[in-house]
């Protein structure tokens, strides 16, 4: 089945012939007094609506197990709950700012070491020690859109007994399926493309590994950062249009990137694969499209604040993946938790802007960018 069909048809046969699933709000469920057994007992452990969403999430990814959390960071936190004192994690330098914050502020108290590597493409056997338990990858990286070879990282990590966790937020399973490339765990901020309307916080974890799945079920039950039935229902509905939205957003992003790259008032444009021909080939081998986030810098002498003020459509706000276009400055807005040195090493310049392309008519977006560039001159 194609993913467009899975997104709409993964759940069928609801009570009364309803074509959308019900919302079960109960926090607790009656048990059989003799066996003290029941399909559900208490909402944190599991509930019918979240279970339905988790079925959809697993189906999209082609995974054995799916889990829904209250935010992308709760999902990443669940993946990091696999780590114990003494363990070491290798991460790409330009991971999501919140992931950096977790490594910087939470790992030390847990005795876990996070090691940032500027270019995961340079990773070799020598980077692994007996303590390396996990490699955490974001490809395309945020906001530089650099590409990491997932198959190579999987081979390398597995040969050293380390797990590979991929944050697939920018691609979604529509464009990239890391589990099929050998990754052990995929985490996503469903707040972004999966929800798609900038009005809901959610995170997902998927895996094919039964043992890891037990750990994630425990993370839901013991740490408690689960998605509510209401938001689970909304996400089930939002996911139905994910492939459609992303197709439109991606087509517009490709057009806007080409327009900006040819514009004299734009110094450079970053897209997945723009760093080098090798990365372009690599991305094409592991993903089916560039997605809808692009980064760019204005030409020297242009007034950034005037440009951003003049924009009519992209709101100057963090986040991405919604139907409305958003623009932000990663150095001060999404990656402010990084030290200036770490930002510089990761290639996140102070003037870099990140544009998340929405579903507005691309002609309107291009005209808006053009008039704002003129205003900034
Ligand atoms: C937003 C984001 C997260 C965190 O997700 P929340 O839902 O905001 O907690 C993690 N990774 C990436 C790549 C993101 O863009």
GROMACS .gro file of C-alpha atoms and ligand atoms in nm:
model
  392
    1UNK     CA    1   0.000   0.000   0.000
    2UNK     CA    2   0.121   0.353  -0.074
    3UNK     CA    3   0.181   0.584   0.221
    4UNK     CA    4  -0.091   0.825   0.101
    5UNK     CA    5  -0.341   0.539   0.141
    6UNK     CA    6  -0.197   0.421   0.474
    7UNK     CA    7  -0.229   0.774   0.616
    8UNK     CA    8  -0.603   0.773   0.545
    9UNK     CA    9  -0.695   0.405   0.572
   10UNK     CA   10  -0.476   0.258   0.849
   11UNK     CA   11  -0.777   0.255   1.085
   12UNK     CA   12  -1.109   0.105   0.977
   13UNK     CA   13  -1.419  -0.061   1.117
   14UNK     CA   14  -1.511   0.175   1.399
   15UNK     CA   15  -1.822   0.118   1.610
   16UNK     CA   16  -2.156   0.208   1.442
   17UNK     CA   17  -1.981   0.223   1.104
   18UNK     CA   18  -1.835   0.564   1.194
   19UNK     CA   19  -1.570   0.665   0.939
   20UNK     CA   20  -1.354   0.839   1.200
   21UNK     CA   21  -1.243   0.683   1.530
   22UNK     CA   22  -1.409   0.778   1.862
   23UNK     CA   23  -1.226   0.962   2.140
   24UNK     CA   24  -1.208   0.760   2.461
   25UNK     CA   25  -1.146   1.002   2.746
   26UNK     CA   26  -1.164   0.761   3.043
   27UNK     CA   27  -0.868   0.787   3.278
   28UNK     CA   28  -0.945   0.444   3.422
   29UNK     CA   29  -1.110   0.121   3.304
   30UNK     CA   30  -1.314  -0.147   3.483
   31UNK     CA   31  -1.137  -0.477   3.536
   32UNK     CA   32  -1.280  -0.827   3.574
   33UNK     CA   33  -1.275  -0.889   3.952
   34UNK     CA   34  -1.186  -1.256   3.904
   35UNK     CA   35  -0.893  -1.214   3.668
   36UNK     CA   36  -0.827  -0.842   3.737
   37UNK     CA   37  -0.761  -0.830   3.368
   38UNK     CA   38  -0.876  -0.594   3.093
   39UNK     CA   39  -0.751  -0.458   2.761
   40UNK     CA   40  -0.693  -0.122   2.933
   41UNK     CA   41  -0.648  -0.035   3.299
   42UNK     CA   42  -0.530   0.326   3.334
   43UNK     CA   43  -0.485   0.596   3.071
   44UNK     CA   44  -0.113   0.658   3.126
   45UNK     CA   45  -0.031   0.295   3.049
   46UNK     CA   46  -0.252   0.283   2.743
   47UNK     CA   47  -0.589   0.397   2.615
   48UNK     CA   48  -0.791   0.309   2.305
   49UNK     CA   49  -0.747   0.644   2.124
   50UNK     CA   50  -0.373   0.667   2.178
   51UNK     CA   51  -0.345   0.299   2.080
   52UNK     CA   52  -0.520   0.380   1.750
   53UNK     CA   53  -0.279   0.666   1.682
   54UNK     CA   54   0.013   0.436   1.765
   55UNK     CA   55  -0.121   0.187   1.509
   56UNK     CA   56  -0.119   0.465   1.247
   57UNK     CA   57   0.232   0.581   1.344
   58UNK     CA   58   0.372   0.228   1.319
   59UNK     CA   59   0.193   0.170   0.985
   60UNK     CA   60   0.334   0.491   0.833
   61UNK     CA   61   0.687   0.388   0.924
   62UNK     CA   62   0.634   0.020   0.842
   63UNK     CA   63   0.741  -0.046   1.203
   64UNK     CA   64   0.642  -0.319   1.449
   65UNK     CA   65   0.588  -0.070   1.734
   66UNK     CA   66   0.478   0.293   1.761
   67UNK     CA   67   0.452   0.516   2.069
   68UNK     CA   68   0.297   0.859   2.113
   69UNK     CA   69   0.438   1.112   2.358
   70UNK     CA   70   0.332   1.458   2.472
   71UNK     CA   71   0.606   1.632   2.271
   72UNK     CA   72   0.900   1.562   2.045
   73UNK     CA   73   1.134   1.620   2.339
   74UNK     CA   74   0.941   1.365   2.548
   75UNK     CA   75   0.999   1.119   2.261
   76UNK     CA   76   1.370   1.204   2.244
   77UNK     CA   77   1.380   1.180   2.626
   78UNK     CA   78   1.232   0.829   2.600
   79UNK     CA   79   1.511   0.731   2.357
   80UNK     CA   80   1.768   0.880   2.596
   81UNK     CA   81   1.613   0.682   2.884
   82UNK     CA   82   1.788   0.381   2.725
   83UNK     CA   83   2.117   0.528   2.854
   84UNK     CA   84   2.276   0.464   3.191
   85UNK     CA   85   2.561   0.623   3.385
   86UNK     CA   86   2.893   0.572   3.205
   87UNK     CA   87   2.733   0.550   2.860
   88UNK     CA   88   2.845   0.775   2.578
   89UNK     CA   89   2.641   0.910   2.287
   90UNK     CA   90   2.775   1.046   1.960
   91UNK     CA   91   2.558   1.319   1.804
   92UNK     CA   92   2.578   1.541   1.501
   93UNK     CA   93   2.684   1.893   1.600
   94UNK     CA   94   2.380   2.063   1.447
   95UNK     CA   95   2.106   1.861   1.616
   96UNK     CA   96   1.780   2.025   1.720
   97UNK     CA   97   1.846   2.292   1.985
   98UNK     CA   98   1.634   2.113   2.246
   99UNK     CA   99   1.832   1.792   2.195
  100UNK     CA  100   2.152   1.991   2.247
  101UNK     CA  101   2.002   2.135   2.568
  102UNK     CA  102   1.919   1.782   2.691
  103UNK     CA  103   2.276   1.667   2.628
  104UNK     CA  104   2.426   1.982   2.778
  105UNK     CA  105   2.206   2.015   3.087
  106UNK     CA  106   2.054   1.673   3.166
  107UNK     CA  107   2.322   1.421   3.066
  108UNK     CA  108   2.584   1.539   3.320
  109UNK     CA  109   2.350   1.469   3.614
  110UNK     CA  110   2.290   1.120   3.476
  111UNK     CA  111   2.657   1.046   3.422
  112UNK     CA  112   2.601   1.017   3.046
  113UNK     CA  113   2.850   1.174   2.805
  114UNK     CA  114   2.733   1.337   2.483
  115UNK     CA  115   2.998   1.391   2.217
  116UNK     CA  116   2.917   1.625   1.929
  117UNK     CA  117   3.082   1.553   1.596
  118UNK     CA  118   3.089   1.831   1.338
  119UNK     CA  119   3.055   1.601   1.043
  120UNK     CA  120   2.915   1.253   1.108
  121UNK     CA  121   3.037   1.165   0.759
  122UNK     CA  122   3.390   1.165   0.905
  123UNK     CA  123   3.300   0.914   1.179
  124UNK     CA  124   3.537   0.615   1.193
  125UNK     CA  125   3.598   0.311   1.415
  126UNK     CA  126   3.837   0.524   1.621
  127UNK     CA  127   3.544   0.741   1.741
  128UNK     CA  128   3.387   0.446   1.923
  129UNK     CA  129   3.488   0.332   2.271
  130UNK     CA  130   3.357   0.047   2.485
  131UNK     CA  131   3.121   0.306   2.640
  132UNK     CA  132   2.961   0.421   2.313
  133UNK     CA  133   2.600   0.306   2.346
  134UNK     CA  134   2.422   0.524   2.090
  135UNK     CA  135   2.464   0.737   1.778
  136UNK     CA  136   2.197   1.005   1.747
  137UNK     CA  137   2.152   1.136   1.393
  138UNK     CA  138   1.946   1.407   1.229
  139UNK     CA  139   1.961   1.403   0.849
  140UNK     CA  140   1.909   1.649   0.691
  141UNK     CA  141   2.065   1.833   0.985
  142UNK     CA  142   1.895   2.135   1.135
  143UNK     CA  143   1.933   2.410   1.012
  144UNK     CA  144   2.236   2.343   0.790
  145UNK     CA  145   2.059   2.063   0.599
  146UNK     CA  146   2.384   1.864   0.582
  147UNK     CA  147   2.334   1.495   0.496
  148UNK     CA  148   2.456   1.193   0.692
  149UNK     CA  149   2.496   0.849   0.533
  150UNK     CA  150   2.248   0.647   0.740
  151UNK     CA  151   2.355   0.305   0.607
  152UNK     CA  152   2.721   0.376   0.687
  153UNK     CA  153   2.642   0.502   1.038
  154UNK     CA  154   2.426   0.193   1.102
  155UNK     CA  155   2.707  -0.043   0.991
  156UNK     CA  156   2.967   0.143   1.196
  157UNK     CA  157   2.754   0.172   1.511
  158UNK     CA  158   2.629  -0.186   1.500
  159UNK     CA  159   2.981  -0.321   1.457
  160UNK     CA  160   3.059  -0.152   1.791
  161UNK     CA  161   2.739  -0.267   1.962
  162UNK     CA  162   2.587   0.083   1.959
  163UNK     CA  163   2.226   0.174   1.877
  164UNK     CA  164   2.131   0.419   1.602
  165UNK     CA  165   1.853   0.666   1.681
  166UNK     CA  166   1.734   0.896   1.401
  167UNK     CA  167   1.537   1.217   1.453
  168UNK     CA  168   1.330   1.208   1.133
  169UNK     CA  169   1.122   1.522   1.198
  170UNK     CA  170   1.233   1.708   0.883
  171UNK     CA  171   1.163   1.417   0.647
  172UNK     CA  172   0.872   1.223   0.804
  173UNK     CA  173   0.814   0.862   0.691
  174UNK     CA  174   0.670   1.005   0.369
  175UNK     CA  175   1.022   1.095   0.249
  176UNK     CA  176   1.261   0.882   0.457
  177UNK     CA  177   1.228   0.555   0.651
  178UNK     CA  178   1.537   0.509   0.868
  179UNK     CA  179   1.422   0.177   1.016
  180UNK     CA  180   1.428   0.026   0.667
  181UNK     CA  181   1.790   0.147   0.637
  182UNK     CA  182   1.884  -0.036   0.958
  183UNK     CA  183   1.829   0.228   1.228
  184UNK     CA  184   1.709   0.091   1.561
  185UNK     CA  185   1.481   0.374   1.669
  186UNK     CA  186   1.314   0.670   1.498
  187UNK     CA  187   1.194   0.971   1.696
  188UNK     CA  188   0.993   1.258   1.555
  189UNK     CA  189   0.845   1.583   1.668
  190UNK     CA  190   0.490   1.523   1.545
  191UNK     CA  191   0.432   1.889   1.635
  192UNK     CA  192   0.580   1.972   1.294
  193UNK     CA  193   0.470   1.797   0.972
  194UNK     CA  194   0.260   1.517   1.121
  195UNK     CA  195   0.026   1.760   1.301
  196UNK     CA  196   0.089   2.027   1.040
  197UNK     CA  197  -0.129   2.310   1.172
  198UNK     CA  198   0.089   2.469   1.443
  199UNK     CA  199  -0.166   2.396   1.714
  200UNK     CA  200  -0.059   2.071   1.876
  201UNK     CA  201   0.252   1.938   2.055
  202UNK     CA  202   0.331   1.568   2.011
  203UNK     CA  203   0.618   1.322   1.966
  204UNK     CA  204   0.651   0.972   1.827
  205UNK     CA  205   0.890   0.681   1.871
  206UNK     CA  206   0.899   0.380   1.638
  207UNK     CA  207   1.106   0.062   1.645
  208UNK     CA  208   1.106  -0.293   1.512
  209UNK     CA  209   1.286  -0.423   1.821
  210UNK     CA  210   1.057  -0.592   2.076
  211UNK     CA  211   1.296  -0.537   2.367
  212UNK     CA  212   1.342  -0.167   2.294
  213UNK     CA  213   0.965  -0.140   2.256
  214UNK     CA  214   0.924  -0.261   2.615
  215UNK     CA  215   1.154   0.018   2.730
  216UNK     CA  216   0.945   0.278   2.546
  217UNK     CA  217   0.622   0.139   2.695
  218UNK     CA  218   0.793   0.168   3.034
  219UNK     CA  219   0.896   0.527   2.953
  220UNK     CA  220   0.530   0.608   2.889
  221UNK     CA  221   0.416   0.443   3.211
  222UNK     CA  222   0.703   0.542   3.441
  223UNK     CA  223   0.796   0.888   3.310
  224UNK     CA  224   0.437   0.973   3.216
  225UNK     CA  225   0.490   1.210   2.922
  226UNK     CA  226   0.208   1.058   2.715
  227UNK     CA  227  -0.016   1.215   2.454
  228UNK     CA  228  -0.375   1.289   2.563
  229UNK     CA  229  -0.675   1.119   2.396
  230UNK     CA  230  -0.792   1.452   2.247
  231UNK     CA  231  -0.454   1.525   2.090
  232UNK     CA  232  -0.418   1.161   1.980
  233UNK     CA  233  -0.750   1.193   1.796
  234UNK     CA  234  -0.648   1.522   1.636
  235UNK     CA  235  -0.316   1.377   1.524
  236UNK     CA  236  -0.492   1.076   1.365
  237UNK     CA  237  -0.699   1.325   1.162
  238UNK     CA  238  -0.401   1.553   1.080
  239UNK     CA  239  -0.190   1.263   0.952
  240UNK     CA  240  -0.451   1.187   0.684
  241UNK     CA  241  -0.341   1.495   0.487
  242UNK     CA  242   0.033   1.467   0.567
  243UNK     CA  243   0.140   1.325   0.228
  244UNK     CA  244  -0.075   1.580   0.044
  245UNK     CA  245   0.051   1.876   0.245
  246UNK     CA  246   0.414   1.772   0.224
  247UNK     CA  247   0.397   1.719  -0.152
  248UNK     CA  248   0.274   2.077  -0.199
  249UNK     CA  249   0.515   2.224   0.057
  250UNK     CA  250   0.810   2.044  -0.099
  251UNK     CA  251   0.726   2.152  -0.455
  252UNK     CA  252   0.699   2.514  -0.339
  253UNK     CA  253   1.024   2.490  -0.139
  254UNK     CA  254   1.213   2.364  -0.446
  255UNK     CA  255   1.081   2.657  -0.649
  256UNK     CA  256   1.159   2.914  -0.378
  257UNK     CA  257   1.511   2.776  -0.324
  258UNK     CA  258   1.585   2.808  -0.696
  259UNK     CA  259   1.443   3.161  -0.701
  260UNK     CA  260   1.649   3.272  -0.399
  261UNK     CA  261   1.967   3.105  -0.530
  262UNK     CA  262   1.939   3.313  -0.849
  263UNK     CA  263   1.861   3.634  -0.660
  264UNK     CA  264   2.140   3.895  -0.634
  265UNK     CA  265   2.027   3.992  -0.283
  266UNK     CA  266   2.077   3.642  -0.145
  267UNK     CA  267   2.429   3.531  -0.050
  268UNK     CA  268   2.365   3.158  -0.025
  269UNK     CA  269   2.088   2.903  -0.007
  270UNK     CA  270   2.112   2.573   0.181
  271UNK     CA  271   1.899   2.273   0.082
  272UNK     CA  272   1.947   1.900   0.144
  273UNK     CA  273   2.234   1.804  -0.088
  274UNK     CA  274   2.344   2.162  -0.162
  275UNK     CA  275   2.665   2.119   0.041
  276UNK     CA  276   2.827   1.888  -0.214
  277UNK     CA  277   2.748   1.661  -0.507
  278UNK     CA  278   2.833   1.364  -0.283
  279UNK     CA  279   2.572   1.470  -0.026
  280UNK     CA  280   2.315   1.521  -0.304
  281UNK     CA  281   2.374   1.165  -0.428
  282UNK     CA  282   2.364   1.034  -0.072
  283UNK     CA  283   2.036   1.208   0.011
  284UNK     CA  284   1.878   1.076  -0.309
  285UNK     CA  285   1.985   0.724  -0.209
  286UNK     CA  286   1.813   0.734   0.130
  287UNK     CA  287   1.523   0.980   0.093
  288UNK     CA  288   1.269   1.045  -0.179
  289UNK     CA  289   1.275   1.425  -0.166
  290UNK     CA  290   1.431   1.736  -0.012
  291UNK     CA  291   1.140   1.827   0.216
  292UNK     CA  292   1.020   2.182   0.266
  293UNK     CA  293   1.274   2.357   0.489
  294UNK     CA  294   1.542   2.576   0.332
  295UNK     CA  295   1.802   2.802   0.492
  296UNK     CA  296   1.955   3.114   0.340
  297UNK     CA  297   2.160   3.425   0.408
  298UNK     CA  298   2.096   3.772   0.272
  299UNK     CA  299   2.367   3.936   0.064
  300UNK     CA  300   2.608   4.162   0.248
  301UNK     CA  301   2.474   4.510   0.314
  302UNK     CA  302   2.110   4.407   0.329
  303UNK     CA  303   1.916   4.493   0.644
  304UNK     CA  304   1.797   4.165   0.798
  305UNK     CA  305   1.550   4.329   1.035
  306UNK     CA  306   1.400   4.536   0.751
  307UNK     CA  307   1.365   4.217   0.544
  308UNK     CA  308   1.190   4.028   0.822
  309UNK     CA  309   0.962   4.324   0.906
  310UNK     CA  310   0.865   4.364   0.540
  311UNK     CA  311   0.760   4.000   0.498
  312UNK     CA  312   0.383   3.970   0.482
  313UNK     CA  313   0.337   3.592   0.499
  314UNK     CA  314   0.610   3.392   0.672
  315UNK     CA  315   0.563   3.467   1.042
  316UNK     CA  316   0.888   3.531   1.230
  317UNK     CA  317   0.853   3.234   1.463
  318UNK     CA  318   1.027   2.910   1.558
  319UNK     CA  319   0.891   2.570   1.453
  320UNK     CA  320   0.822   2.430   1.108
  321UNK     CA  321   0.604   2.194   0.913
  322UNK     CA  322   0.274   2.383   0.946
  323UNK     CA  323   0.044   2.486   0.663
  324UNK     CA  324   0.153   2.847   0.716
  325UNK     CA  325   0.507   2.951   0.620
  326UNK     CA  326   0.740   3.041   0.907
  327UNK     CA  327   1.083   3.199   0.912
  328UNK     CA  328   1.332   3.216   1.200
  329UNK     CA  329   1.695   3.292   1.287
  330UNK     CA  330   1.840   2.966   1.427
  331UNK     CA  331   2.142   3.128   1.598
  332UNK     CA  332   1.919   3.324   1.836
  333UNK     CA  333   1.587   3.139   1.823
  334UNK     CA  334   1.625   2.760   1.790
  335UNK     CA  335   1.994   2.699   1.860
  336UNK     CA  336   2.051   2.965   2.127
  337UNK     CA  337   2.129   2.690   2.381
  338UNK     CA  338   2.451   2.611   2.189
  339UNK     CA  339   2.770   2.797   2.274
  340UNK     CA  340   2.885   3.043   2.001
  341UNK     CA  341   3.184   2.811   1.940
  342UNK     CA  342   2.962   2.505   1.892
  343UNK     CA  343   2.734   2.702   1.659
  344UNK     CA  344   3.028   2.819   1.452
  345UNK     CA  345   3.165   2.463   1.432
  346UNK     CA  346   2.824   2.339   1.319
  347UNK     CA  347   2.805   2.607   1.048
  348UNK     CA  348   2.514   2.798   1.203
  349UNK     CA  349   2.601   3.159   1.126
  350UNK     CA  350   2.437   3.455   1.302
  351UNK     CA  351   2.282   3.572   0.975
  352UNK     CA  352   2.141   3.234   0.867
  353UNK     CA  353   1.761   3.232   0.825
  354UNK     CA  354   1.550   2.915   0.815
  355UNK     CA  355   1.231   2.913   0.610
  356UNK     CA  356   0.961   2.650   0.656
  357UNK     CA  357   0.748   2.663   0.343
  358UNK     CA  358   0.372   2.631   0.392
  359UNK     CA  359   0.089   2.551   0.152
  360UNK     CA  360   0.021   2.909   0.037
  361UNK     CA  361   0.037   2.966  -0.340
  362UNK     CA  362   0.406   2.966  -0.428
  363UNK     CA  363   0.365   3.274  -0.651
  364UNK     CA  364   0.243   3.472  -0.349
  365UNK     CA  365   0.537   3.352  -0.138
  366UNK     CA  366   0.793   3.438  -0.409
  367UNK     CA  367   0.641   3.784  -0.462
  368UNK     CA  368   0.645   3.841  -0.086
  369UNK     CA  369   1.012   3.741  -0.053
  370UNK     CA  370   1.100   3.966  -0.350
  371UNK     CA  371   0.930   4.275  -0.208
  372UNK     CA  372   1.089   4.214   0.133
  373UNK     CA  373   1.435   4.179  -0.027
  374UNK     CA  374   1.374   4.510  -0.210
  375UNK     CA  375   1.276   4.671   0.120
  376UNK     CA  376   1.596   4.543   0.282
  377UNK     CA  377   1.823   4.686   0.016
  378LIG     C1  378   1.075   2.061   1.719
  378LIG     C2  379   1.175   1.954   1.710
  378LIG     C3  380   1.197   1.866   1.817
  378LIG     C4  381   1.125   1.880   1.950
  378LIG     O1  382   0.989   1.862   1.936
  378LIG     P1  383   0.879   1.929   2.034
  378LIG     O2  384   0.752   1.871   1.983
  378LIG     O3  385   0.889   2.077   2.016
  378LIG     O4  386   0.913   1.888   2.173
  378LIG     C5  387   1.290   1.765   1.800
  378LIG     N1  388   1.359   1.751   1.685
  378LIG     C6  389   1.341   1.834   1.581
  378LIG     C7  390   1.420   1.813   1.457
  378LIG     C8  391   1.249   1.938   1.589
  378LIG     O5  392   1.233   2.021   1.486
   0.00000   0.00000   0.00000
